[in-house]
Amino acid sequence: SQTIHQWPATLVQPVGSPLSLECTVEGTSNPNLYWYRQAAGRGLQLLFYSVGIGQISSEVPQNLSASRPQDRQFILSSKKLLLSDSGFYLCAWTKQGTGSQPQHFGDGTRLSIL
Amino acid sequence: QKEVEQDPGPLSVPEGAIVSLNCTYSNSAFQYFMWYRQYSRKGPELLMYTYSSGNKEDGRFTAQVDKSSKYISLFIRDSQPSDSATYLCATGAGGSNYKLTFGKGTLLTVNP
């Protein structure tokens, strides 16, 4: 069966510090991968998605970036965090295929910026 | 108009009640419909996945899609305190579109 791992579960960072959140998927190959941010009352905001190694699509201009160095690894980064980067970050994957496949989520990283 | 509208609630019901959760959408290209359950401080978990109009049942859960009115529903029978969570609907158009459009979620509390 497929599993998705995200870490860390909780992170507290000072303003201006760098960020690296990691997500890995097991039990499947060549998945589509997604990064979301979820804020209270605002729903899920798609930040980035990737359909293959090195292929990143950005949905929202911001000071975050994403990379996919390996088939089942997706990384969310920032060089300098802002207060507005606080939130709940979720990674998700889908199978490649026709139609809109359901996305499967990790348990997220709660990021607090001080 | 937002592409997917979902009443945020909160919705509070007694244990054993039938719960009805609903979303409306505006894009007639949407053909794939999903319901997710999200417990506090956890990621969304897929509950139901349906294609086009009709009903799909899985245990106490029934998903219903009416494409003519662009209305999707999730019914929970014999609700339990463990059903207390936020429920999100999601839709997709298929094809080469890799993205889903999510509702903002409805917070449900089932009281024992």
Coordinates of N, CA and C in Angstrom, one line a residue:
Chain A
S1 N 0.8 -1.2 0.0 CA 0.0 0.0 0.0 C 0.9 1.2 0.0
Q2 N 0.3 2.3 -0.4 CA 1.0 3.6 -0.5 C 0.9 4.4 0.8
T3 N 2.0 5.0 1.1 CA 2.0 5.9 2.3 C 2.8 7.2 2.0
I4 N 2.4 8.2 2.7 CA 3.0 9.5 2.5 C 3.5 10.0 3.8
H5 N 4.7 10.5 3.9 CA 5.3 11.0 5.1 C 5.7 12.4 5.0
Q6 N 5.4 13.2 6.0 CA 5.8 14.6 6.1 C 6.5 14.8 7.4
W7 N 7.5 15.6 7.4 CA 8.2 16.0 8.6 C 8.8 17.4 8.5
P8 N 9.0 18.1 9.6 CA 8.5 17.7 10.9 C 7.0 17.9 11.1
A9 N 6.4 17.5 12.1 CA 5.0 17.7 12.4 C 4.7 19.1 12.8
T10 N 5.6 19.6 13.6 CA 5.5 21.0 14.1 C 6.8 21.7 14.0
L11 N 6.8 23.0 13.7 CA 8.0 23.7 13.5 C 7.8 25.2 14.0
V12 N 8.7 25.7 14.8 CA 8.6 27.1 15.2 C 9.9 27.8 14.7
Q13 N 9.8 28.8 13.9 CA 10.9 29.4 13.3 C 10.9 31.0 13.4
P14 N 12.0 31.6 13.6 CA 12.0 33.1 13.6 C 11.9 33.7 12.3
V15 N 11.3 34.9 12.2 CA 11.2 35.6 10.9 C 12.6 35.8 10.3
G16 N 12.7 35.6 9.0 CA 14.0 35.7 8.3 C 14.8 34.5 8.3
S17 N 14.4 33.4 8.9 CA 15.2 32.2 8.9 C 14.8 31.3 7.7
P18 N 15.6 30.4 7.3 CA 15.3 29.5 6.1 C 14.3 28.4 6.5
L19 N 13.8 27.8 5.5 CA 12.8 26.7 5.7 C 13.0 25.5 4.8
S20 N 12.9 24.3 5.3 CA 12.9 23.2 4.4 C 11.9 22.1 5.0
L21 N 10.9 21.9 4.3 CA 9.9 20.8 4.7 C 10.0 19.7 3.6
E22 N 10.0 18.5 4.1 CA 10.2 17.4 3.2 C 8.9 16.4 3.2
C23 N 8.7 15.9 2.1 CA 7.6 14.9 1.9 C 8.1 13.8 1.0
T24 N 7.8 12.6 1.5 CA 8.2 11.4 0.6 C 7.0 10.5 0.5
V25 N 6.9 9.8 -0.6 CA 5.8 8.9 -0.9 C 6.4 7.5 -1.0
E26 N 5.8 6.5 -0.5 CA 6.2 5.1 -0.6 C 5.1 4.3 -1.3
G27 N 5.6 3.2 -2.0 CA 4.6 2.3 -2.5 C 4.0 2.6 -3.9
T28 N 4.5 3.6 -4.5 CA 4.1 4.0 -5.9 C 5.2 4.6 -6.6
S29 N 5.1 4.7 -7.9 CA 6.1 5.4 -8.7 C 5.5 6.4 -9.6
N30 N 6.3 7.5 -9.9 CA 5.9 8.6 -10.8 C 4.6 9.2 -10.3
P31 N 4.4 9.5 -9.1 CA 3.2 10.2 -8.6 C 3.2 11.7 -9.0
N32 N 2.0 12.3 -9.1 CA 1.9 13.7 -9.1 C 2.0 14.1 -7.6
L33 N 2.7 15.2 -7.3 CA 2.9 15.7 -6.0 C 2.5 17.1 -5.8
Y34 N 2.0 17.4 -4.6 CA 1.3 18.8 -4.4 C 1.8 19.3 -3.0
W35 N 1.9 20.6 -2.9 CA 2.1 21.3 -1.6 C 0.9 22.3 -1.5
Y36 N 0.2 22.2 -0.3 CA -0.9 23.1 0.0 C -0.6 23.8 1.3
R37 N -1.2 25.0 1.5 CA -1.2 25.6 2.8 C -2.7 25.8 3.2
Q38 N -3.0 25.5 4.4 CA -4.3 25.5 4.9 C -4.4 26.5 6.1
A39 N -5.1 27.6 5.9 CA -5.3 28.6 6.9 C -6.8 28.5 7.4
A40 N -7.0 28.8 8.6 CA -8.4 28.7 9.2 C -9.3 29.6 8.5
G41 N -10.4 29.0 8.0 CA -11.5 29.8 7.3 C -11.1 30.1 5.9
R42 N -10.0 29.6 5.4 CA -9.6 30.0 4.0 C -9.4 28.7 3.2
G43 N -9.6 27.6 3.7 CA -9.5 26.4 2.9 C -8.1 26.0 2.5
L44 N -8.0 25.1 1.5 CA -6.7 24.7 1.0 C -6.3 25.5 -0.1
Q45 N -5.1 26.1 0.0 CA -4.5 26.9 -1.1 C -3.4 26.1 -1.7
L46 N -3.5 25.8 -3.0 CA -2.5 25.0 -3.7 C -1.3 26.0 -4.0
L47 N -0.1 25.5 -3.5 CA 1.1 26.3 -3.7 C 1.9 25.8 -4.9
F48 N 2.2 24.5 -5.0 CA 3.0 24.0 -6.0 C 2.5 22.6 -6.4
Y49 N 2.7 22.2 -7.6 CA 2.5 20.8 -8.0 C 3.6 20.4 -9.0
S50 N 3.8 19.0 -9.0 CA 4.8 18.5 -9.8 C 4.4 17.2 -10.5
V51 N 4.6 17.1 -11.8 CA 4.2 15.8 -12.5 C 5.4 14.9 -12.8
G52 N 6.6 15.4 -12.4 CA 7.8 14.6 -12.6 C 9.0 15.2 -12.0
I53 N 10.1 14.5 -12.0 CA 11.3 15.0 -11.4 C 11.7 16.3 -12.1
G54 N 12.0 17.3 -11.2 CA 12.5 18.5 -11.8 C 11.4 19.4 -12.4
Q55 N 10.2 18.9 -12.4 CA 9.0 19.7 -13.0 C 8.2 20.3 -11.9
I56 N 8.2 21.6 -11.8 CA 7.5 22.3 -10.7 C 6.6 23.3 -11.3
S57 N 5.3 23.4 -11.0 CA 4.4 24.4 -11.4 C 4.0 25.2 -10.1
S58 N 4.1 26.5 -10.2 CA 3.8 27.4 -9.1 C 2.5 28.0 -9.3
E59 N 1.7 28.0 -8.2 CA 0.3 28.5 -8.3 C 0.2 29.9 -7.8
V60 N 1.0 30.2 -6.8 CA 0.9 31.5 -6.1 C 2.3 32.1 -5.9
P61 N 2.5 33.3 -6.5 CA 3.8 34.0 -6.3 C 4.0 34.3 -4.8
Q62 N 5.2 34.0 -4.3 CA 5.5 34.2 -2.9 C 6.9 33.9 -2.7
N63 N 7.4 33.9 -1.5 CA 8.8 33.7 -1.2 C 9.1 32.2 -0.9
L64 N 8.2 31.3 -1.3 CA 8.4 29.9 -1.1 C 8.8 29.3 -2.5
S65 N 9.5 28.2 -2.4 CA 9.9 27.5 -3.6 C 9.7 26.0 -3.4
A66 N 9.7 25.2 -4.4 CA 9.6 23.7 -4.3 C 10.6 23.1 -5.2
S67 N 11.0 21.9 -4.8 CA 11.9 21.1 -5.6 C 11.5 19.6 -5.5
R68 N 11.8 18.9 -6.6 CA 11.5 17.5 -6.6 C 12.8 16.8 -7.1
P69 N 13.7 16.5 -6.2 CA 15.0 16.0 -6.6 C 15.0 14.5 -6.9
Q70 N 14.0 13.8 -6.4 CA 13.8 12.4 -6.7 C 12.3 12.1 -7.0
D71 N 12.0 11.0 -7.6 CA 10.7 10.7 -8.0 C 9.6 10.8 -6.9
R72 N 9.9 10.4 -5.7 CA 8.9 10.3 -4.7 C 9.3 11.3 -3.5
Q73 N 10.0 12.3 -3.8 CA 10.4 13.3 -2.8 C 10.1 14.7 -3.3
F74 N 9.4 15.4 -2.4 CA 9.0 16.8 -2.7 C 9.4 17.7 -1.5
I75 N 10.1 18.8 -1.8 CA 10.6 19.6 -0.8 C 10.1 21.1 -1.0
L76 N 9.6 21.6 0.1 CA 9.2 23.0 0.2 C 10.2 23.9 0.9
S77 N 10.6 25.0 0.3 CA 11.7 25.7 0.9 C 11.4 27.2 0.9
S78 N 12.2 27.9 1.8 CA 12.2 29.4 1.7 C 13.5 29.8 2.2
K79 N 14.0 30.9 1.6 CA 15.3 31.5 2.1 C 15.1 32.4 3.3
K80 N 14.0 33.1 3.3 CA 13.7 34.0 4.5 C 12.2 34.0 4.8
L81 N 11.9 33.4 5.9 CA 10.5 33.3 6.2 C 9.9 34.7 6.7
L82 N 8.6 34.8 6.3 CA 7.8 36.0 6.7 C 6.8 35.6 7.7
L83 N 6.3 36.5 8.5 CA 5.2 36.2 9.5 C 4.0 35.6 8.8
S84 N 3.7 36.0 7.5 CA 2.6 35.5 6.8 C 2.8 34.1 6.3
D85 N 3.9 33.5 6.5 CA 4.2 32.1 6.1 C 3.7 31.1 7.1
S86 N 3.2 31.6 8.2 CA 2.6 30.7 9.3 C 1.4 30.0 8.7
G87 N 1.3 28.7 9.1 CA 0.1 28.0 8.6 C 0.4 26.5 8.7
F88 N -0.6 25.8 8.2 CA -0.5 24.3 8.2 C -0.2 23.9 6.8
Y89 N 0.9 23.2 6.6 CA 1.4 22.8 5.2 C 1.1 21.4 5.0
L90 N 0.5 21.1 3.9 CA 0.1 19.7 3.6 C 0.7 19.3 2.2
C91 N 1.2 18.1 2.2 CA 1.7 17.5 1.0 C 0.7 16.4 0.5
A92 N 0.5 16.2 -0.7 CA -0.4 15.2 -1.3 C 0.2 14.6 -2.5
W93 N -0.4 13.4 -2.8 CA 0.1 12.7 -4.1 C -1.2 12.2 -4.7
T94 N -1.0 12.0 -6.1 CA -2.0 11.2 -6.8 C -1.3 10.3 -7.8
K95 N -2.1 9.3 -8.2 CA -1.5 8.4 -9.3 C -1.6 9.2 -10.6
Q96 N -0.6 8.9 -11.4 CA -0.7 9.4 -12.8 C -1.9 8.7 -13.5
G97 N -2.6 9.4 -14.3 CA -3.6 8.7 -15.0 C -4.6 9.6 -15.6
T98 N -5.6 9.1 -16.3 CA -6.6 9.9 -16.9 C -7.7 10.3 -15.8
G99 N -8.4 11.4 -16.1 CA -9.4 11.8 -15.1 C -8.7 12.5 -13.9
S100 N -9.6 13.0 -13.1 CA -9.1 13.7 -11.9 C -9.0 12.6 -10.8
Q101 N -7.7 12.2 -10.5 CA -7.5 11.2 -9.4 C -7.6 11.8 -8.1
P102 N -8.1 11.1 -7.1 CA -8.2 11.7 -5.7 C -6.8 11.9 -5.2
Q103 N -6.6 12.9 -4.4 CA -5.4 13.2 -3.8 C -5.3 12.6 -2.4
H104 N -4.1 12.2 -2.0 CA -4.0 11.5 -0.7 C -3.0 12.4 0.1
F105 N -3.3 12.8 1.3 CA -2.6 13.8 2.0 C -1.7 13.2 3.1
G106 N -0.6 13.8 3.4 CA 0.1 13.6 4.6 C -0.5 14.2 5.8
D107 N 0.1 14.1 7.0 CA -0.5 14.7 8.2 C -0.1 16.1 8.5
G108 N 0.7 16.7 7.6 CA 1.0 18.1 7.6 C 2.1 18.5 8.6
T109 N 2.5 19.8 8.4 CA 3.5 20.4 9.2 C 2.8 21.7 9.7
R110 N 2.7 21.9 11.0 CA 2.2 23.2 11.5 C 3.4 24.1 11.7
L111 N 3.4 25.2 11.0 CA 4.6 26.1 11.0 C 4.2 27.4 11.7
S112 N 4.9 27.8 12.7 CA 4.6 29.0 13.4 C 5.9 29.9 13.2
I113 N 5.7 31.1 12.8 CA 6.7 32.1 12.6 C 6.7 33.1 13.8
L114 N 7.8 33.3 14.5 CA 7.8 34.3 15.6 C 8.6 35.5 15.2
Chain B
Q1 N -18.1 34.6 -8.4 CA -18.7 33.4 -7.8 C -17.5 32.4 -7.6
K2 N -17.4 31.9 -6.4 CA -16.4 30.9 -6.1 C -16.7 29.6 -6.9
E3 N -15.7 28.8 -7.3 CA -16.0 27.6 -8.0 C -16.7 26.5 -7.2
V4 N -16.4 26.4 -5.9 CA -17.0 25.5 -5.1 C -17.4 26.2 -3.8
E5 N -18.7 26.1 -3.4 CA -19.2 26.8 -2.2 C -19.6 25.7 -1.2
Q6 N -19.2 25.9 0.0 CA -19.6 24.9 1.1 C -19.8 25.7 2.3
D7 N -21.0 25.4 3.0 CA -21.3 26.1 4.2 C -20.4 25.7 5.3
P8 N -19.7 26.6 5.9 CA -18.7 26.3 6.9 C -19.2 25.7 8.2
G9 N -20.5 25.9 8.4 CA -21.1 25.4 9.7 C -20.7 26.4 10.8
P10 N -20.5 26.0 12.0 CA -20.5 24.6 12.5 C -21.8 24.0 12.5
L11 N -21.8 22.6 12.4 CA -23.0 21.8 12.5 C -22.9 20.9 13.7
S12 N -23.9 20.9 14.5 CA -23.9 20.1 15.7 C -25.1 19.2 15.8
V13 N -24.9 17.9 15.9 CA -26.1 17.0 15.9 C -25.9 16.0 17.0
P14 N -27.0 15.4 17.5 CA -26.9 14.3 18.5 C -26.5 13.0 17.8
E15 N -25.9 12.2 18.6 CA -25.4 10.9 18.2 C -26.6 10.1 17.6
G16 N -26.4 9.4 16.5 CA -27.5 8.7 15.8 C -28.3 9.4 14.8
A17 N -28.0 10.7 14.7 CA -28.7 11.6 13.7 C -28.2 11.3 12.3
I18 N -29.1 11.6 11.3 CA -28.6 11.6 9.9 C -28.1 13.0 9.6
V19 N -26.9 13.0 9.0 CA -26.2 14.3 8.7 C -26.2 14.5 7.2
S20 N -26.5 15.7 6.8 CA -26.4 16.0 5.4 C -25.4 17.2 5.2
L21 N -24.4 16.9 4.4 CA -23.4 18.0 4.1 C -23.5 18.2 2.6
N22 N -23.3 19.5 2.2 CA -23.6 19.9 0.8 C -22.6 20.8 0.3
C23 N -22.4 20.8 -1.0 CA -21.6 21.7 -1.8 C -22.3 22.1 -3.1
T24 N -22.1 23.3 -3.5 CA -22.5 23.6 -4.9 C -21.2 24.1 -5.7
Y25 N -21.3 23.9 -7.0 CA -20.2 24.3 -7.8 C -20.7 25.0 -9.0
S26 N -19.8 25.7 -9.7 CA -20.2 26.5 -10.8 C -19.7 26.0 -12.2
N27 N -18.6 25.2 -12.2 CA -18.0 24.8 -13.4 C -18.6 23.5 -13.9
S28 N -19.3 23.6 -15.1 CA -20.0 22.5 -15.6 C -19.0 21.4 -16.1
A29 N -17.7 21.8 -16.2 CA -16.7 20.8 -16.7 C -16.3 19.8 -15.6
F30 N -16.7 20.1 -14.3 CA -16.3 19.2 -13.3 C -17.1 17.8 -13.4
Q31 N -16.3 16.7 -13.4 CA -17.0 15.4 -13.6 C -16.6 14.5 -12.4
Y32 N -15.6 14.8 -11.7 CA -15.1 14.0 -10.6 C -15.3 14.6 -9.3
F33 N -15.8 13.9 -8.3 CA -16.3 14.5 -7.1 C -15.8 13.6 -5.9
M34 N -15.3 14.3 -4.9 CA -14.7 13.6 -3.7 C -15.2 14.3 -2.4
W35 N -15.2 13.5 -1.4 CA -15.4 14.0 0.0 C -14.2 13.5 0.8
Y36 N -13.8 14.5 1.6 CA -12.7 14.2 2.5 C -13.1 14.5 4.0
R37 N -12.5 13.7 4.9 CA -12.8 14.0 6.3 C -11.4 14.4 6.9
Q38 N -11.4 15.5 7.7 CA -10.2 16.0 8.3 C -10.4 16.2 9.8
Y39 N -9.6 15.4 10.6 CA -9.6 15.5 12.0 C -8.7 16.7 12.4
S40 N -8.9 17.2 13.5 CA -8.0 18.4 14.0 C -6.6 18.0 14.0
R41 N -5.8 18.8 13.4 CA -4.3 18.7 13.3 C -3.8 17.5 12.5
K42 N -4.7 17.0 11.6 CA -4.4 15.9 10.7 C -4.6 16.3 9.2
G43 N -4.1 15.6 8.3 CA -4.4 15.8 6.9 C -5.7 15.3 6.5
P44 N -6.3 15.8 5.4 CA -7.6 15.3 4.9 C -7.5 13.8 4.5
E45 N -8.5 13.1 4.8 CA -8.5 11.6 4.4 C -9.7 11.4 3.5
L46 N -9.4 10.7 2.3 CA -10.4 10.5 1.3 C -11.5 9.6 1.9
L47 N -12.8 10.0 1.8 CA -13.9 9.2 2.2 C -14.6 8.6 1.0
M48 N -14.9 9.4 0.0 CA -15.7 9.0 -1.2 C -15.2 9.6 -2.5
Y49 N -15.2 8.8 -3.5 CA -14.8 9.3 -4.9 C -15.8 8.8 -5.9
T50 N -16.4 9.8 -6.6 CA -17.4 9.4 -7.6 C -17.2 10.1 -8.9
Y51 N -17.7 9.5 -9.9 CA -17.6 10.1 -11.3 C -19.0 10.4 -11.8
S52 N -19.2 11.6 -12.3 CA -20.5 12.0 -12.9 C -21.7 11.9 -11.9
S53 N -22.9 11.9 -12.4 CA -24.0 12.0 -11.5 C -24.3 10.6 -10.9
G54 N -25.1 10.7 -9.8 CA -25.6 9.4 -9.2 C -25.2 9.3 -7.7
N55 N -25.5 8.1 -7.2 CA -25.2 7.9 -5.7 C -24.1 6.8 -5.6
K56 N -23.4 6.9 -4.5 CA -22.4 5.9 -4.1 C -22.5 5.7 -2.6
E57 N -22.6 4.5 -2.2 CA -22.7 4.2 -0.8 C -21.5 3.4 -0.3
D58 N -21.1 3.7 0.9 CA -20.0 3.0 1.6 C -20.3 2.9 3.1
G59 N -20.8 1.9 3.5 CA -21.2 1.8 4.9 C -22.2 2.8 5.3
R60 N -21.9 3.6 6.3 CA -22.8 4.6 6.8 C -22.8 5.9 5.9
F61 N -22.0 5.9 4.9 CA -21.8 7.1 4.1 C -22.4 6.9 2.7
T62 N -23.1 8.0 2.2 CA -23.6 8.0 0.9 C -23.2 9.3 0.2
A63 N -22.6 9.3 -0.9 CA -22.3 10.5 -1.7 C -23.3 10.6 -2.8
Q64 N -23.8 11.8 -3.1 CA -24.8 12.0 -4.1 C -24.3 13.2 -5.0
V65 N -24.4 13.0 -6.3 CA -24.1 14.1 -7.2 C -25.2 14.3 -8.1
D66 N -25.6 15.6 -8.2 CA -26.6 16.0 -9.2 C -26.0 17.1 -10.1
K67 N -25.5 16.6 -11.3 CA -24.8 17.5 -12.2 C -25.8 18.6 -12.8
S68 N -27.1 18.2 -12.9 CA -28.0 19.2 -13.5 C -28.1 20.4 -12.6
S69 N -28.1 20.3 -11.3 CA -28.2 21.4 -10.4 C -26.8 21.8 -9.8
K70 N -25.7 21.1 -10.2 CA -24.4 21.3 -9.7 C -24.3 21.3 -8.2
Y71 N -24.8 20.2 -7.7 CA -25.0 20.1 -6.2 C -24.5 18.7 -5.8
I72 N -23.6 18.7 -4.8 CA -23.1 17.4 -4.3 C -23.4 17.3 -2.8
S73 N -23.6 16.1 -2.4 CA -24.0 15.9 -1.0 C -23.3 14.7 -0.4
L74 N -23.1 14.7 0.9 CA -22.6 13.6 1.7 C -23.6 13.3 2.8
F75 N -24.2 12.1 2.9 CA -25.0 11.8 4.0 C -24.3 10.8 4.9
I76 N -24.5 11.0 6.2 CA -23.9 10.1 7.2 C -25.1 9.6 8.0
R77 N -25.3 8.3 8.0 CA -26.3 7.7 8.8 C -25.8 7.3 10.1
D78 N -26.7 7.2 11.1 CA -26.3 6.8 12.5 C -25.0 7.4 12.9
S79 N -25.0 8.7 12.9 CA -23.7 9.5 13.2 C -23.2 9.1 14.6
Q80 N -21.8 9.1 14.6 CA -21.1 8.7 15.8 C -20.2 9.9 16.3
P81 N -19.9 10.0 17.6 CA -19.0 11.0 18.0 C -17.7 11.0 17.2
S82 N -17.2 9.8 16.8 CA -16.0 9.7 16.0 C -16.1 10.3 14.6
D83 N -17.3 10.7 14.2 CA -17.5 11.4 12.9 C -17.3 12.9 13.1
S84 N -17.1 13.4 14.3 CA -16.8 14.8 14.5 C -15.5 15.2 13.8
A85 N -15.6 16.1 12.9 CA -14.4 16.4 12.0 C -14.9 17.5 11.1
T86 N -13.9 18.0 10.3 CA -14.3 18.9 9.2 C -14.4 18.1 7.9
Y87 N -15.4 18.3 7.1 CA -15.6 17.6 5.9 C -15.5 18.5 4.7
L88 N -14.6 18.1 3.8 CA -14.3 18.9 2.6 C -14.8 18.2 1.3
C89 N -15.5 19.0 0.5 CA -15.8 18.4 -0.8 C -14.7 18.9 -1.8
A90 N -14.5 18.1 -2.9 CA -13.5 18.5 -3.9 C -14.1 18.0 -5.3
T91 N -13.7 18.8 -6.3 CA -14.1 18.4 -7.6 C -13.0 18.6 -8.6
G92 N -13.0 17.9 -9.7 CA -12.0 18.0 -10.8 C -12.7 17.8 -12.1
A93 N -12.0 18.4 -13.1 CA -12.5 18.4 -14.5 C -12.0 17.2 -15.3
G94 N -10.9 16.6 -14.8 CA -10.3 15.5 -15.6 C -9.4 16.0 -16.7
G95 N -9.2 15.1 -17.6 CA -8.3 15.5 -18.7 C -6.9 15.7 -18.2
S96 N -6.2 16.7 -18.7 CA -4.8 17.0 -18.3 C -4.7 17.9 -17.2
N97 N -5.9 18.2 -16.6 CA -5.9 19.1 -15.4 C -5.6 18.3 -14.2
Y98 N -4.5 18.6 -13.6 CA -4.0 17.8 -12.4 C -4.6 18.3 -11.1
K99 N -5.3 19.4 -11.2 CA -5.7 20.0 -9.9 C -7.1 19.7 -9.5
L100 N -7.4 19.7 -8.2 CA -8.7 19.6 -7.7 C -9.1 21.0 -7.1
T101 N -10.4 21.2 -7.1 CA -10.9 22.5 -6.5 C -11.7 22.0 -5.2
F102 N -11.3 22.6 -4.1 CA -11.8 22.2 -2.8 C -12.8 23.2 -2.2
G103 N -13.8 22.7 -1.5 CA -14.6 23.6 -0.7 C -13.8 23.9 0.6
K104 N -14.3 24.9 1.3 CA -13.6 25.3 2.5 C -13.8 24.4 3.7
G105 N -14.8 23.5 3.6 CA -15.0 22.6 4.7 C -16.1 23.0 5.6
T106 N -16.8 21.9 6.1 CA -17.9 22.1 7.1 C -17.5 21.4 8.4
L107 N -17.5 22.1 9.5 CA -17.1 21.5 10.8 C -18.3 20.9 11.4
L108 N -18.2 19.6 11.7 CA -19.3 18.8 12.2 C -18.9 18.3 13.6
T109 N -19.9 18.4 14.5 CA -19.7 17.9 15.9 C -20.9 17.0 16.2
V110 N -20.6 15.7 16.5 CA -21.7 14.8 16.9 C -21.6 14.6 18.4
N111 N -22.6 15.0 19.1 CA -22.7 14.9 20.5 C -23.2 13.6 21.1
P112 N -22.5 13.0 22.0 CA -22.9 11.7 22.6 C -24.1 11.9 23.5

